[in-house]
Amino acid sequence: MDMLMFELSKNTTKPLYEQLYTGIKSAIMSKQIEVGTKLPSKKKLADFLNISQTTIEVAYAQLMAEGFIVSKPRIGFYVEDIDELPFIETEQAEWPVEDTDEKTFRFDFHPGKIDTDSFPFSLWRRYAKDLYDRPSKNLLQSGEPQGEYTLRTEIAKYLYQSRGIVCKPEQIVIGSGTEQLLPMILRLLENDSRFALENPGYSAIPRNQLQNIAIPIPVDEDGLIVDELEKTNANVVYITPSHQFPTGAVLSATRRTQLLHWAAKAENRYIIEDDYDSEFRYTGKPIPALQGMDQNNKVIYMSTFSKSLMPSLRVAYFVLPSTLLKKYKETFSNYSATVPRFDQHIVASFMRDGNFSKHLNRMRKIYRKKLDKLTHIFKTYYPEVIITGDQAGMHILISIPSPISEDQLIKVAAESSIAIYPLSAYLLKPIEYKYPTFLLGFGGIPLEKIEEGIHQLMQCWGIAQ
Ligand SMILES: Cc1ncc(COP(=O)(O)O)c(C=O)c1O
């Protein structure tokens, strides 16, 4: 072939080898150099272009690496057939730069935020460091679809000790959040199921998808009103009995029994018990899980590490009654676990060594202090604000006797860089409340900032001290 003629400039920041590589590549792509053509030897091209052989060598190596040319030993370099290129190159600078920063507020009262100052980073790092090493190389392969057996064993032990739940690791399914697991449970129970949900309540499933299929059941200070459930034709109910989300009510003993009786009355009836933040109860006796009281294999228990460890971990689980295991295996035999195996092992080791219980004890004290501070400030300075749901968890409800609408209150708070979340966002069916009511999550606000946060919020709402 004719010698390759390229304009190489020494006056740009682009190195010579890159200019040469780009030149040859474009010539091949535009078919100026045909497939099968032999390229000049490195020496000849170096002499011709008056540049070093090393520059040619680097450019050819790059072209070889990308499959544009092949080297035939002792014969030379040939242009390869490259029909379809797998990608189109663009100048990097052309990509729009997205603003990916999280929106930050001076005070964010989101109920899902945890205390990030107390996380045992060095301990966690030690487990991670030990694990990411050759002896754990088998963890690079896919694991068990239900989740790592070792983590399921630790969860089973923990559930027995702390929640009175008797189950085998075989009954546990681990997944990357309540959000991911709840749809799996619904699929498992699908055949003509009619779902009842607490109203107000948590929903991992987008409300617009549920609107037509879910039956809202009202909640009062004793939790879900089981009499109302009995009036419907629902056969599956999703419930947060230990700490109703978001009202904070505890399902009374009478209603617990009533609910279990309801479930026992028909073969296709089930209770999905979401025990999401039961670790944080500050007054009274711990409330055992419904699952432990059930004699009829009617309860599908679920919980998450989102509050007890961190929401970003994305580890939650459900416990199936043994009667549903066969159906589970048939329905999900091709599923892969959605939590990375390494993360599962970190959590398992953390639990096995007793660090999870220690962490919970520590966090319970921290959240309790925050809650005490919060309620003290309201009682002392703003007695007209009505507080409910302050027995457990990481948020309370506040009702504001204010003539201003809920939307307006959210807006003025946002203008003062305060994020606040209305109860109305958790309604499946509208309910008229006497006063605008909000969830006030305190988990993510440092203890020493709580007082300032509340004063600022009340000030922007025009509530005087
Ligand atoms: C009732 C309830 N269940 C579960 C969760 C946690 O969901 P996930 O496990 O997807 O983080 C929350 C979080 O706020 C919740 O309120």
Short mmCIF file of C-alpha atoms and ligand atoms in Angstrom, two decimals:
data_model
loop_
_atom_site.label_atom_id
_atom_site.label_comp_id
_atom_site.label_asym_id
_atom_site.label_seq_id
_atom_site.Cartn_x
_atom_site.Cartn_y
_atom_site.Cartn_z
CA MET A 1 0.00 0.00 0.00
CA ASP A 2 0.95 3.62 -0.32
CA MET A 3 2.66 5.00 2.67
CA LEU A 4 0.23 6.34 5.28
CA MET A 5 0.19 10.09 5.12
CA PHE A 6 -1.03 11.77 8.25
CA GLU A 7 -0.75 15.27 9.46
CA LEU A 8 0.79 14.93 12.85
CA SER A 9 1.15 18.07 14.85
CA LYS A 10 3.57 18.60 17.69
CA ASN A 11 1.72 21.73 18.74
CA THR A 12 -1.27 20.12 20.40
CA THR A 13 -1.78 18.45 23.76
CA LYS A 14 -2.78 15.25 22.01
CA PRO A 15 0.23 12.90 21.99
CA LEU A 16 1.61 11.83 18.62
CA TYR A 17 0.74 8.15 19.09
CA GLU A 18 -2.86 9.12 19.73
CA GLN A 19 -2.99 11.29 16.60
CA LEU A 20 -1.60 8.41 14.58
CA TYR A 21 -3.94 5.87 16.13
CA THR A 22 -6.98 8.13 15.49
CA GLY A 23 -5.84 8.76 11.89
CA ILE A 24 -5.43 5.08 11.03
CA LYS A 25 -8.63 4.13 12.84
CA SER A 26 -10.73 6.69 10.94
CA ALA A 27 -9.14 5.61 7.65
CA ILE A 28 -10.10 1.99 8.39
CA MET A 29 -13.62 2.93 9.46
CA SER A 30 -14.21 5.06 6.37
CA LYS A 31 -12.77 2.23 4.24
CA GLN A 32 -9.95 4.40 2.91
CA ILE A 33 -7.78 1.51 3.97
CA GLU A 34 -9.38 -1.74 2.94
CA VAL A 35 -9.72 -4.94 4.93
CA GLY A 36 -6.72 -7.22 4.44
CA THR A 37 -4.34 -4.37 3.63
CA LYS A 38 -0.86 -4.76 5.02
CA LEU A 39 0.27 -1.74 7.02
CA PRO A 40 3.82 -0.41 6.65
CA SER A 41 6.33 -1.85 9.08
CA LYS A 42 7.03 0.16 12.20
CA LYS A 43 10.47 1.12 10.98
CA LYS A 44 9.34 2.25 7.54
CA LEU A 45 6.47 4.32 8.89
CA ALA A 46 8.71 5.85 11.55
CA ASP A 47 11.22 6.90 8.93
CA PHE A 48 8.51 8.21 6.65
CA LEU A 49 6.72 10.27 9.31
CA ASN A 50 9.93 11.19 10.97
CA ILE A 51 8.81 10.06 14.40
CA SER A 52 10.10 7.42 16.77
CA GLN A 53 9.37 3.73 16.32
CA THR A 54 8.02 3.62 19.87
CA THR A 55 5.25 6.03 18.89
CA ILE A 56 4.24 3.74 16.02
CA GLU A 57 4.46 0.73 18.30
CA VAL A 58 2.07 2.25 20.85
CA ALA A 59 -0.42 3.30 18.15
CA TYR A 60 -0.35 -0.17 16.52
CA ALA A 61 -0.74 -1.85 19.92
CA GLN A 62 -3.83 0.19 20.61
CA LEU A 63 -5.29 -0.65 17.18
CA MET A 64 -4.59 -4.33 17.83
CA ALA A 65 -6.17 -4.18 21.25
CA GLU A 66 -9.32 -2.78 19.71
CA GLY A 67 -9.37 -5.35 16.92
CA PHE A 68 -8.75 -2.96 13.99
CA ILE A 69 -5.52 -4.72 12.97
CA VAL A 70 -3.83 -8.07 13.61
CA SER A 71 -0.20 -8.91 13.81
CA LYS A 72 1.04 -11.87 11.79
CA PRO A 73 4.41 -12.79 13.31
CA ARG A 74 7.35 -11.99 11.07
CA ILE A 75 5.03 -10.92 8.23
CA GLY A 76 3.43 -7.68 9.39
CA PHE A 77 0.25 -5.90 10.48
CA TYR A 78 -3.02 -6.38 8.59
CA VAL A 79 -6.33 -4.53 8.66
CA GLU A 80 -9.10 -6.64 10.13
CA ASP A 81 -12.69 -6.95 9.09
CA ILE A 82 -14.70 -4.82 11.49
CA ASP A 83 -18.25 -4.86 10.26
CA GLU A 84 -20.10 -3.47 13.21
CA LEU A 85 -18.42 -1.39 15.81
CA PRO A 86 -19.85 -1.97 19.23
CA PHE A 87 -19.91 1.66 20.20
CA ILE A 88 -19.77 5.15 18.79
CA GLU A 89 -17.16 7.40 20.19
CA THR A 90 -18.00 10.92 21.13
CA GLU A 91 -15.92 13.60 22.63
CA GLN A 92 -16.27 13.31 26.39
CA ALA A 93 -16.88 16.99 26.80
CA GLU A 94 -20.11 16.71 24.81
CA TRP A 95 -21.91 14.78 27.56
CA PRO A 96 -24.27 16.94 29.55
CA VAL A 97 -23.07 17.16 33.11
CA GLU A 98 -25.90 16.21 35.41
CA ASP A 99 -26.32 17.68 38.81
CA THR A 100 -26.38 14.52 40.89
CA ASP A 101 -26.01 16.18 44.27
CA GLU A 102 -28.66 15.11 46.73
CA LYS A 103 -31.02 17.86 47.67
CA THR A 104 -29.98 18.94 51.12
CA PHE A 105 -31.99 20.73 53.74
CA ARG A 106 -30.82 22.40 56.89
CA PHE A 107 -33.22 20.10 58.71
CA ASP A 108 -34.66 17.00 57.10
CA PHE A 109 -37.38 15.34 59.18
CA HIS A 110 -37.75 12.34 56.86
CA PRO A 111 -38.89 9.31 58.91
CA GLY A 112 -36.47 6.95 57.13
CA LYS A 113 -33.28 8.77 58.17
CA ILE A 114 -30.97 7.20 60.71
CA ASP A 115 -28.26 8.58 62.99
CA THR A 116 -25.14 8.50 60.83
CA ASP A 117 -22.72 9.74 63.50
CA SER A 118 -22.98 6.56 65.56
CA PHE A 119 -22.33 3.96 62.89
CA PRO A 120 -19.43 1.62 63.82
CA PHE A 121 -17.45 2.28 60.66
CA SER A 122 -14.14 0.81 61.82
CA LEU A 123 -15.75 -2.45 62.88
CA TRP A 124 -17.68 -2.71 59.62
CA ARG A 125 -14.52 -1.94 57.65
CA ARG A 126 -12.67 -4.74 59.46
CA TYR A 127 -15.30 -7.28 58.45
CA ALA A 128 -15.30 -5.99 54.88
CA LYS A 129 -11.50 -6.01 54.67
CA ASP A 130 -11.26 -9.59 55.96
CA LEU A 131 -13.86 -10.71 53.49
CA TYR A 132 -12.61 -9.09 50.31
CA ASP A 133 -9.68 -11.46 50.00
CA ARG A 134 -8.65 -14.69 48.24
CA PRO A 135 -10.01 -17.12 50.86
CA SER A 136 -13.49 -15.77 50.03
CA LYS A 137 -13.02 -16.14 46.29
CA ASN A 138 -16.01 -18.48 46.01
CA LEU A 139 -18.20 -15.50 46.92
CA LEU A 140 -17.48 -14.16 43.44
CA GLN A 141 -19.87 -16.80 42.09
CA SER A 142 -23.64 -16.47 42.35
CA GLY A 143 -25.05 -17.52 45.68
CA GLU A 144 -28.24 -19.14 46.87
CA PRO A 145 -31.39 -17.49 45.50
CA GLN A 146 -32.93 -17.21 48.99
CA GLY A 147 -29.80 -15.53 50.33
CA GLU A 148 -26.68 -16.84 52.08
CA TYR A 149 -27.44 -19.67 54.46
CA THR A 150 -25.13 -18.22 57.09
CA LEU A 151 -27.05 -14.92 57.16
CA ARG A 152 -30.38 -16.73 57.24
CA THR A 153 -29.12 -18.74 60.23
CA GLU A 154 -28.15 -15.57 62.09
CA ILE A 155 -31.50 -13.95 61.28
CA ALA A 156 -33.39 -17.03 62.52
CA LYS A 157 -31.45 -16.95 65.82
CA TYR A 158 -32.03 -13.22 66.22
CA LEU A 159 -35.75 -13.50 65.47
CA TYR A 160 -36.14 -16.25 68.03
CA GLN A 161 -34.32 -14.35 70.76
CA SER A 162 -35.75 -10.91 70.17
CA ARG A 163 -39.16 -11.43 68.56
CA GLY A 164 -40.30 -14.86 69.72
CA ILE A 165 -40.33 -16.20 66.18
CA VAL A 166 -39.67 -19.86 65.59
CA CYS A 167 -38.41 -20.55 62.09
CA LYS A 168 -35.73 -22.41 60.20
CA PRO A 169 -33.24 -20.67 57.88
CA GLU A 170 -34.97 -22.58 55.05
CA GLN A 171 -38.09 -20.43 55.57
CA ILE A 172 -36.21 -17.14 55.19
CA VAL A 173 -35.82 -15.22 51.93
CA ILE A 174 -33.41 -12.29 51.78
CA GLY A 175 -33.84 -9.45 49.31
CA SER A 176 -32.78 -5.89 48.71
CA GLY A 177 -35.61 -4.25 50.64
CA THR A 178 -39.23 -4.43 51.65
CA GLU A 179 -39.87 -2.69 48.37
CA GLN A 180 -38.45 -5.63 46.43
CA LEU A 181 -39.82 -8.38 48.65
CA LEU A 182 -43.43 -7.31 49.04
CA PRO A 183 -44.21 -7.72 45.33
CA MET A 184 -42.68 -11.22 45.54
CA ILE A 185 -45.04 -12.13 48.37
CA LEU A 186 -48.01 -10.73 46.49
CA ARG A 187 -47.03 -12.82 43.49
CA LEU A 188 -46.81 -15.89 45.65
CA LEU A 189 -50.36 -15.36 46.90
CA GLU A 190 -51.65 -14.08 43.60
CA ASN A 191 -54.44 -16.46 42.70
CA ASP A 192 -57.45 -14.21 42.99
CA SER A 193 -56.11 -12.55 46.10
CA ARG A 194 -57.71 -9.37 47.37
CA PHE A 195 -55.33 -7.27 49.41
CA ALA A 196 -56.21 -5.11 52.36
CA LEU A 197 -53.85 -2.37 53.49
CA GLU A 198 -53.76 -0.09 56.50
CA ASN A 199 -55.02 3.42 55.82
CA PRO A 200 -52.95 5.47 56.49
CA GLY A 201 -50.13 3.04 55.88
CA TYR A 202 -46.82 2.28 54.31
CA SER A 203 -46.77 1.05 50.83
CA ALA A 204 -43.76 -0.32 49.10
CA ILE A 205 -45.89 -0.61 46.01
CA PRO A 206 -46.65 2.63 44.18
CA ARG A 207 -50.08 3.88 45.16
CA ASN A 208 -51.31 4.26 41.61
CA GLN A 209 -50.72 0.54 41.03
CA LEU A 210 -52.59 -0.36 44.18
CA GLN A 211 -55.51 1.96 43.83
CA ASN A 212 -57.69 -0.56 42.05
CA ILE A 213 -56.59 -3.73 43.74
CA ALA A 214 -56.12 -2.76 47.38
CA ILE A 215 -58.82 -2.36 50.00
CA PRO A 216 -58.04 0.38 52.55
CA ILE A 217 -58.77 -0.51 56.19
CA PRO A 218 -58.91 2.29 58.77
CA VAL A 219 -56.60 2.45 61.76
CA ASP A 220 -57.22 3.90 65.23
CA GLU A 221 -55.17 4.14 68.41
CA ASP A 222 -55.32 0.31 68.78
CA GLY A 223 -54.04 -0.27 65.27
CA LEU A 224 -55.92 -1.78 62.33
CA ILE A 225 -59.67 -2.02 62.94
CA VAL A 226 -60.17 -5.74 62.40
CA ASP A 227 -63.99 -5.37 62.44
CA GLU A 228 -63.62 -3.28 59.27
CA LEU A 229 -61.40 -5.91 57.67
CA GLU A 230 -64.03 -8.55 58.40
CA LYS A 231 -66.62 -6.54 56.46
CA THR A 232 -64.57 -6.77 53.25
CA ASN A 233 -63.88 -9.66 50.92
CA ALA A 234 -60.10 -9.30 51.35
CA ASN A 235 -58.13 -12.49 51.92
CA VAL A 236 -54.64 -11.03 52.45
CA VAL A 237 -53.86 -8.18 54.82
CA TYR A 238 -50.62 -6.21 55.07
CA ILE A 239 -50.14 -4.85 58.58
CA THR A 240 -47.52 -3.22 60.85
CA PRO A 241 -48.79 -4.52 64.22
CA SER A 242 -45.88 -3.68 66.54
CA HIS A 243 -45.65 -0.08 65.41
CA GLN A 244 -48.25 1.02 62.92
CA PHE A 245 -46.70 3.06 60.16
CA PRO A 246 -47.16 5.99 60.24
CA THR A 247 -49.47 6.53 63.26
CA GLY A 248 -47.30 4.59 65.73
CA ALA A 249 -50.30 2.69 67.19
CA VAL A 250 -49.73 -0.80 68.62
CA LEU A 251 -52.20 -3.51 67.62
CA SER A 252 -54.02 -4.36 70.86
CA ALA A 253 -54.01 -7.89 72.27
CA THR A 254 -57.72 -8.31 71.52
CA ARG A 255 -57.25 -7.30 67.92
CA ARG A 256 -54.24 -9.59 67.54
CA THR A 257 -56.33 -12.58 68.52
CA GLN A 258 -59.21 -11.34 66.38
CA LEU A 259 -56.91 -10.96 63.38
CA LEU A 260 -55.42 -14.45 63.78
CA HIS A 261 -58.95 -15.86 64.04
CA TRP A 262 -59.92 -13.99 60.89
CA ALA A 263 -56.97 -15.55 59.05
CA ALA A 264 -57.71 -19.05 60.33
CA LYS A 265 -61.23 -18.97 58.91
CA ALA A 266 -60.30 -19.64 55.27
CA GLU A 267 -57.55 -21.55 53.56
CA ASN A 268 -56.47 -18.69 51.29
CA ARG A 269 -56.25 -16.05 54.06
CA TYR A 270 -52.87 -14.64 55.02
CA ILE A 271 -51.40 -11.89 57.18
CA ILE A 272 -48.27 -10.09 55.98
CA GLU A 273 -46.69 -8.80 59.17
CA ASP A 274 -44.19 -5.98 58.56
CA ASP A 275 -42.12 -5.63 61.74
CA TYR A 276 -39.93 -2.90 60.22
CA ASP A 277 -38.65 -0.95 63.27
CA SER A 278 -39.67 -3.10 66.21
CA GLU A 279 -36.13 -2.85 67.60
CA PHE A 280 -36.85 0.65 68.78
CA ARG A 281 -39.48 0.53 71.49
CA TYR A 282 -38.92 2.90 74.40
CA THR A 283 -41.76 2.26 76.81
CA GLY A 284 -43.58 -0.81 78.08
CA LYS A 285 -42.80 -4.42 77.38
CA PRO A 286 -41.50 -5.56 73.99
CA ILE A 287 -44.41 -6.62 71.84
CA PRO A 288 -43.96 -10.13 70.48
CA ALA A 289 -44.54 -10.71 66.81
CA LEU A 290 -47.87 -12.05 65.54
CA GLN A 291 -45.93 -14.79 63.79
CA GLY A 292 -44.99 -16.30 67.16
CA MET A 293 -48.66 -16.47 68.26
CA ASP A 294 -49.90 -18.02 65.03
CA GLN A 295 -50.75 -21.74 65.14
CA ASN A 296 -52.09 -22.05 61.62
CA ASN A 297 -49.28 -21.06 59.23
CA LYS A 298 -51.07 -17.84 58.34
CA VAL A 299 -48.41 -15.22 58.96
CA ILE A 300 -45.74 -14.15 56.51
CA TYR A 301 -43.35 -12.18 58.66
CA MET A 302 -41.11 -9.52 57.15
CA SER A 303 -38.52 -7.10 58.43
CA THR A 304 -35.61 -4.99 57.28
CA PHE A 305 -32.17 -3.76 58.36
CA SER A 306 -32.98 -0.29 57.02
CA LYS A 307 -33.59 1.17 60.46
CA SER A 308 -31.45 -1.12 62.59
CA LEU A 309 -28.30 -0.80 60.44
CA MET A 310 -28.75 1.55 57.49
CA PRO A 311 -31.27 2.13 54.72
CA SER A 312 -28.57 2.09 52.04
CA LEU A 313 -27.57 -1.48 52.91
CA ARG A 314 -30.67 -2.75 51.09
CA VAL A 315 -31.16 -5.90 53.14
CA ALA A 316 -34.60 -7.08 54.21
CA TYR A 317 -36.17 -10.53 54.54
CA PHE A 318 -39.38 -12.43 54.89
CA VAL A 319 -40.18 -15.65 56.73
CA LEU A 320 -42.60 -17.96 54.99
CA PRO A 321 -44.88 -20.42 56.75
CA SER A 322 -43.60 -23.89 55.89
CA THR A 323 -46.81 -24.52 53.93
CA LEU A 324 -45.81 -21.89 51.33
CA LEU A 325 -42.26 -23.12 50.75
CA LYS A 326 -43.12 -25.47 47.91
CA LYS A 327 -45.01 -22.76 46.05
CA TYR A 328 -42.14 -20.33 46.66
CA LYS A 329 -39.63 -22.77 45.14
CA GLU A 330 -41.84 -23.36 42.11
CA THR A 331 -42.49 -19.67 41.51
CA PHE A 332 -39.01 -18.31 42.10
CA SER A 333 -36.70 -21.15 41.15
CA ASN A 334 -34.95 -18.99 38.55
CA TYR A 335 -34.50 -15.93 40.73
CA SER A 336 -31.11 -14.73 41.93
CA ALA A 337 -30.62 -13.12 45.32
CA THR A 338 -30.73 -9.34 45.00
CA VAL A 339 -28.21 -8.57 47.76
CA PRO A 340 -24.45 -8.88 47.02
CA ARG A 341 -23.02 -11.96 48.73
CA PHE A 342 -20.16 -10.03 50.29
CA ASP A 343 -22.61 -7.67 52.00
CA GLN A 344 -24.65 -10.59 53.25
CA HIS A 345 -21.55 -12.10 54.84
CA ILE A 346 -20.56 -8.84 56.47
CA VAL A 347 -24.00 -8.63 58.11
CA ALA A 348 -23.86 -12.30 59.12
CA SER A 349 -20.46 -11.93 60.80
CA PHE A 350 -21.56 -8.73 62.50
CA MET A 351 -24.57 -10.56 63.94
CA ARG A 352 -22.71 -13.76 64.80
CA ASP A 353 -20.12 -11.89 66.90
CA GLY A 354 -22.80 -10.15 68.97
CA ASN A 355 -22.14 -6.76 67.44
CA PHE A 356 -25.64 -6.36 66.10
CA SER A 357 -27.23 -6.60 69.56
CA LYS A 358 -24.62 -4.22 70.95
CA HIS A 359 -25.30 -1.79 68.13
CA LEU A 360 -29.05 -1.97 68.73
CA ASN A 361 -28.66 -1.33 72.45
CA ARG A 362 -26.50 1.66 71.73
CA MET A 363 -28.80 3.06 69.06
CA ARG A 364 -31.89 2.56 71.20
CA LYS A 365 -30.33 4.83 73.84
CA ILE A 366 -29.39 7.44 71.26
CA TYR A 367 -32.84 7.54 69.66
CA ARG A 368 -34.49 7.59 73.04
CA LYS A 369 -32.49 10.67 74.00
CA LYS A 370 -33.49 12.34 70.76
CA LEU A 371 -37.15 11.48 71.30
CA ASP A 372 -37.07 12.75 74.91
CA LYS A 373 -35.54 16.00 73.76
CA LEU A 374 -38.09 16.41 71.00
CA THR A 375 -41.13 15.81 73.20
CA HIS A 376 -39.68 17.95 75.98
CA ILE A 377 -39.31 20.91 73.63
CA PHE A 378 -42.85 20.58 72.33
CA LYS A 379 -44.30 20.24 75.82
CA THR A 380 -42.29 23.16 77.15
CA TYR A 381 -42.59 25.64 74.32
CA TYR A 382 -45.40 24.54 72.02
CA PRO A 383 -48.05 22.78 74.15
CA GLU A 384 -50.73 23.46 71.52
CA VAL A 385 -48.99 21.07 69.07
CA ILE A 386 -50.54 17.62 69.44
CA ILE A 387 -48.03 14.78 69.57
CA THR A 388 -48.88 11.13 68.94
CA GLY A 389 -46.95 7.95 68.19
CA ASP A 390 -44.11 8.68 70.58
CA GLN A 391 -43.72 5.22 72.14
CA ALA A 392 -41.44 3.72 69.54
CA GLY A 393 -39.63 4.11 66.27
CA MET A 394 -37.81 7.07 64.79
CA HIS A 395 -40.61 9.51 64.10
CA ILE A 396 -43.60 11.04 65.85
CA LEU A 397 -46.74 12.64 64.47
CA ILE A 398 -47.44 16.29 65.09
CA SER A 399 -50.82 17.93 64.46
CA ILE A 400 -50.69 21.67 63.99
CA PRO A 401 -53.70 23.70 65.06
CA SER A 402 -53.18 26.18 62.28
CA PRO A 403 -55.55 27.83 59.81
CA ILE A 404 -52.84 27.48 57.13
CA SER A 405 -53.23 24.58 54.68
CA GLU A 406 -50.92 21.57 54.73
CA ASP A 407 -49.45 22.46 51.31
CA GLN A 408 -48.69 25.96 52.46
CA LEU A 409 -47.02 24.71 55.64
CA ILE A 410 -44.78 22.40 53.60
CA LYS A 411 -43.94 25.27 51.28
CA VAL A 412 -42.95 27.74 53.96
CA ALA A 413 -40.89 25.07 55.71
CA ALA A 414 -39.07 24.33 52.44
CA GLU A 415 -38.37 28.03 52.01
CA SER A 416 -36.57 27.88 55.35
CA SER A 417 -34.69 24.78 54.13
CA ILE A 418 -36.69 22.39 56.29
CA ALA A 419 -38.13 19.17 54.84
CA ILE A 420 -41.32 17.93 56.46
CA TYR A 421 -43.61 15.07 55.37
CA PRO A 422 -47.42 15.12 55.61
CA LEU A 423 -49.52 12.24 56.88
CA SER A 424 -51.72 12.66 53.82
CA ALA A 425 -48.90 11.23 51.67
CA TYR A 426 -49.60 7.84 53.28
CA LEU A 427 -53.31 7.66 52.58
CA LEU A 428 -54.70 5.12 50.18
CA LYS A 429 -58.13 6.69 50.57
CA PRO A 430 -58.63 10.30 51.71
CA ILE A 431 -59.32 10.91 55.41
CA GLU A 432 -60.31 14.31 56.80
CA TYR A 433 -58.04 15.27 59.69
CA LYS A 434 -58.97 18.10 62.03
CA TYR A 435 -55.51 19.66 61.77
CA PRO A 436 -52.70 19.34 59.26
CA THR A 437 -50.60 16.43 60.53
CA PHE A 438 -46.96 15.65 59.78
CA LEU A 439 -44.43 12.92 60.37
CA LEU A 440 -41.47 14.27 62.26
CA GLY A 441 -38.54 11.90 61.80
CA PHE A 442 -35.81 12.56 64.34
CA GLY A 443 -33.36 9.76 63.50
CA GLY A 444 -31.23 11.83 61.14
CA ILE A 445 -31.10 15.03 63.22
CA PRO A 446 -28.11 15.24 65.59
CA LEU A 447 -29.19 15.48 69.24
CA GLU A 448 -27.68 18.92 69.69
CA LYS A 449 -29.57 20.24 66.65
CA ILE A 450 -33.04 19.04 67.60
CA GLU A 451 -33.98 22.07 69.67
CA GLU A 452 -32.88 24.50 66.98
CA GLY A 453 -34.66 22.47 64.29
CA ILE A 454 -37.99 22.58 66.10
CA HIS A 455 -37.73 26.26 66.97
CA GLN A 456 -36.94 27.07 63.33
CA LEU A 457 -39.86 25.00 62.08
CA MET A 458 -42.32 26.53 64.54
CA GLN A 459 -41.02 29.98 63.80
CA CYS A 460 -41.55 29.66 60.07
CA TRP A 461 -45.05 28.36 60.76
CA GLY A 462 -45.77 31.36 62.95
CA ILE A 463 -46.23 29.34 66.14
CA ALA A 464 -44.91 31.42 69.01
CA GLN A 465 -42.95 30.04 71.94
C1 LIG B 1 -43.50 0.20 57.28
C2 LIG B 1 -42.16 0.15 56.63
N1 LIG B 1 -41.67 -1.03 56.21
C3 LIG B 1 -40.46 -1.10 55.65
C4 LIG B 1 -39.68 -0.01 55.46
C5 LIG B 1 -38.30 -0.15 54.87
O1 LIG B 1 -38.30 -0.50 53.57
P1 LIG B 1 -36.94 -1.03 52.89
O2 LIG B 1 -36.62 -2.34 53.52
O3 LIG B 1 -37.31 -1.16 51.45
O4 LIG B 1 -35.90 0.00 53.14
C6 LIG B 1 -40.15 1.24 55.85
C7 LIG B 1 -39.33 2.42 55.64
O5 LIG B 1 -39.70 3.54 55.93
C8 LIG B 1 -41.42 1.31 56.46
O6 LIG B 1 -41.91 2.49 56.85
#
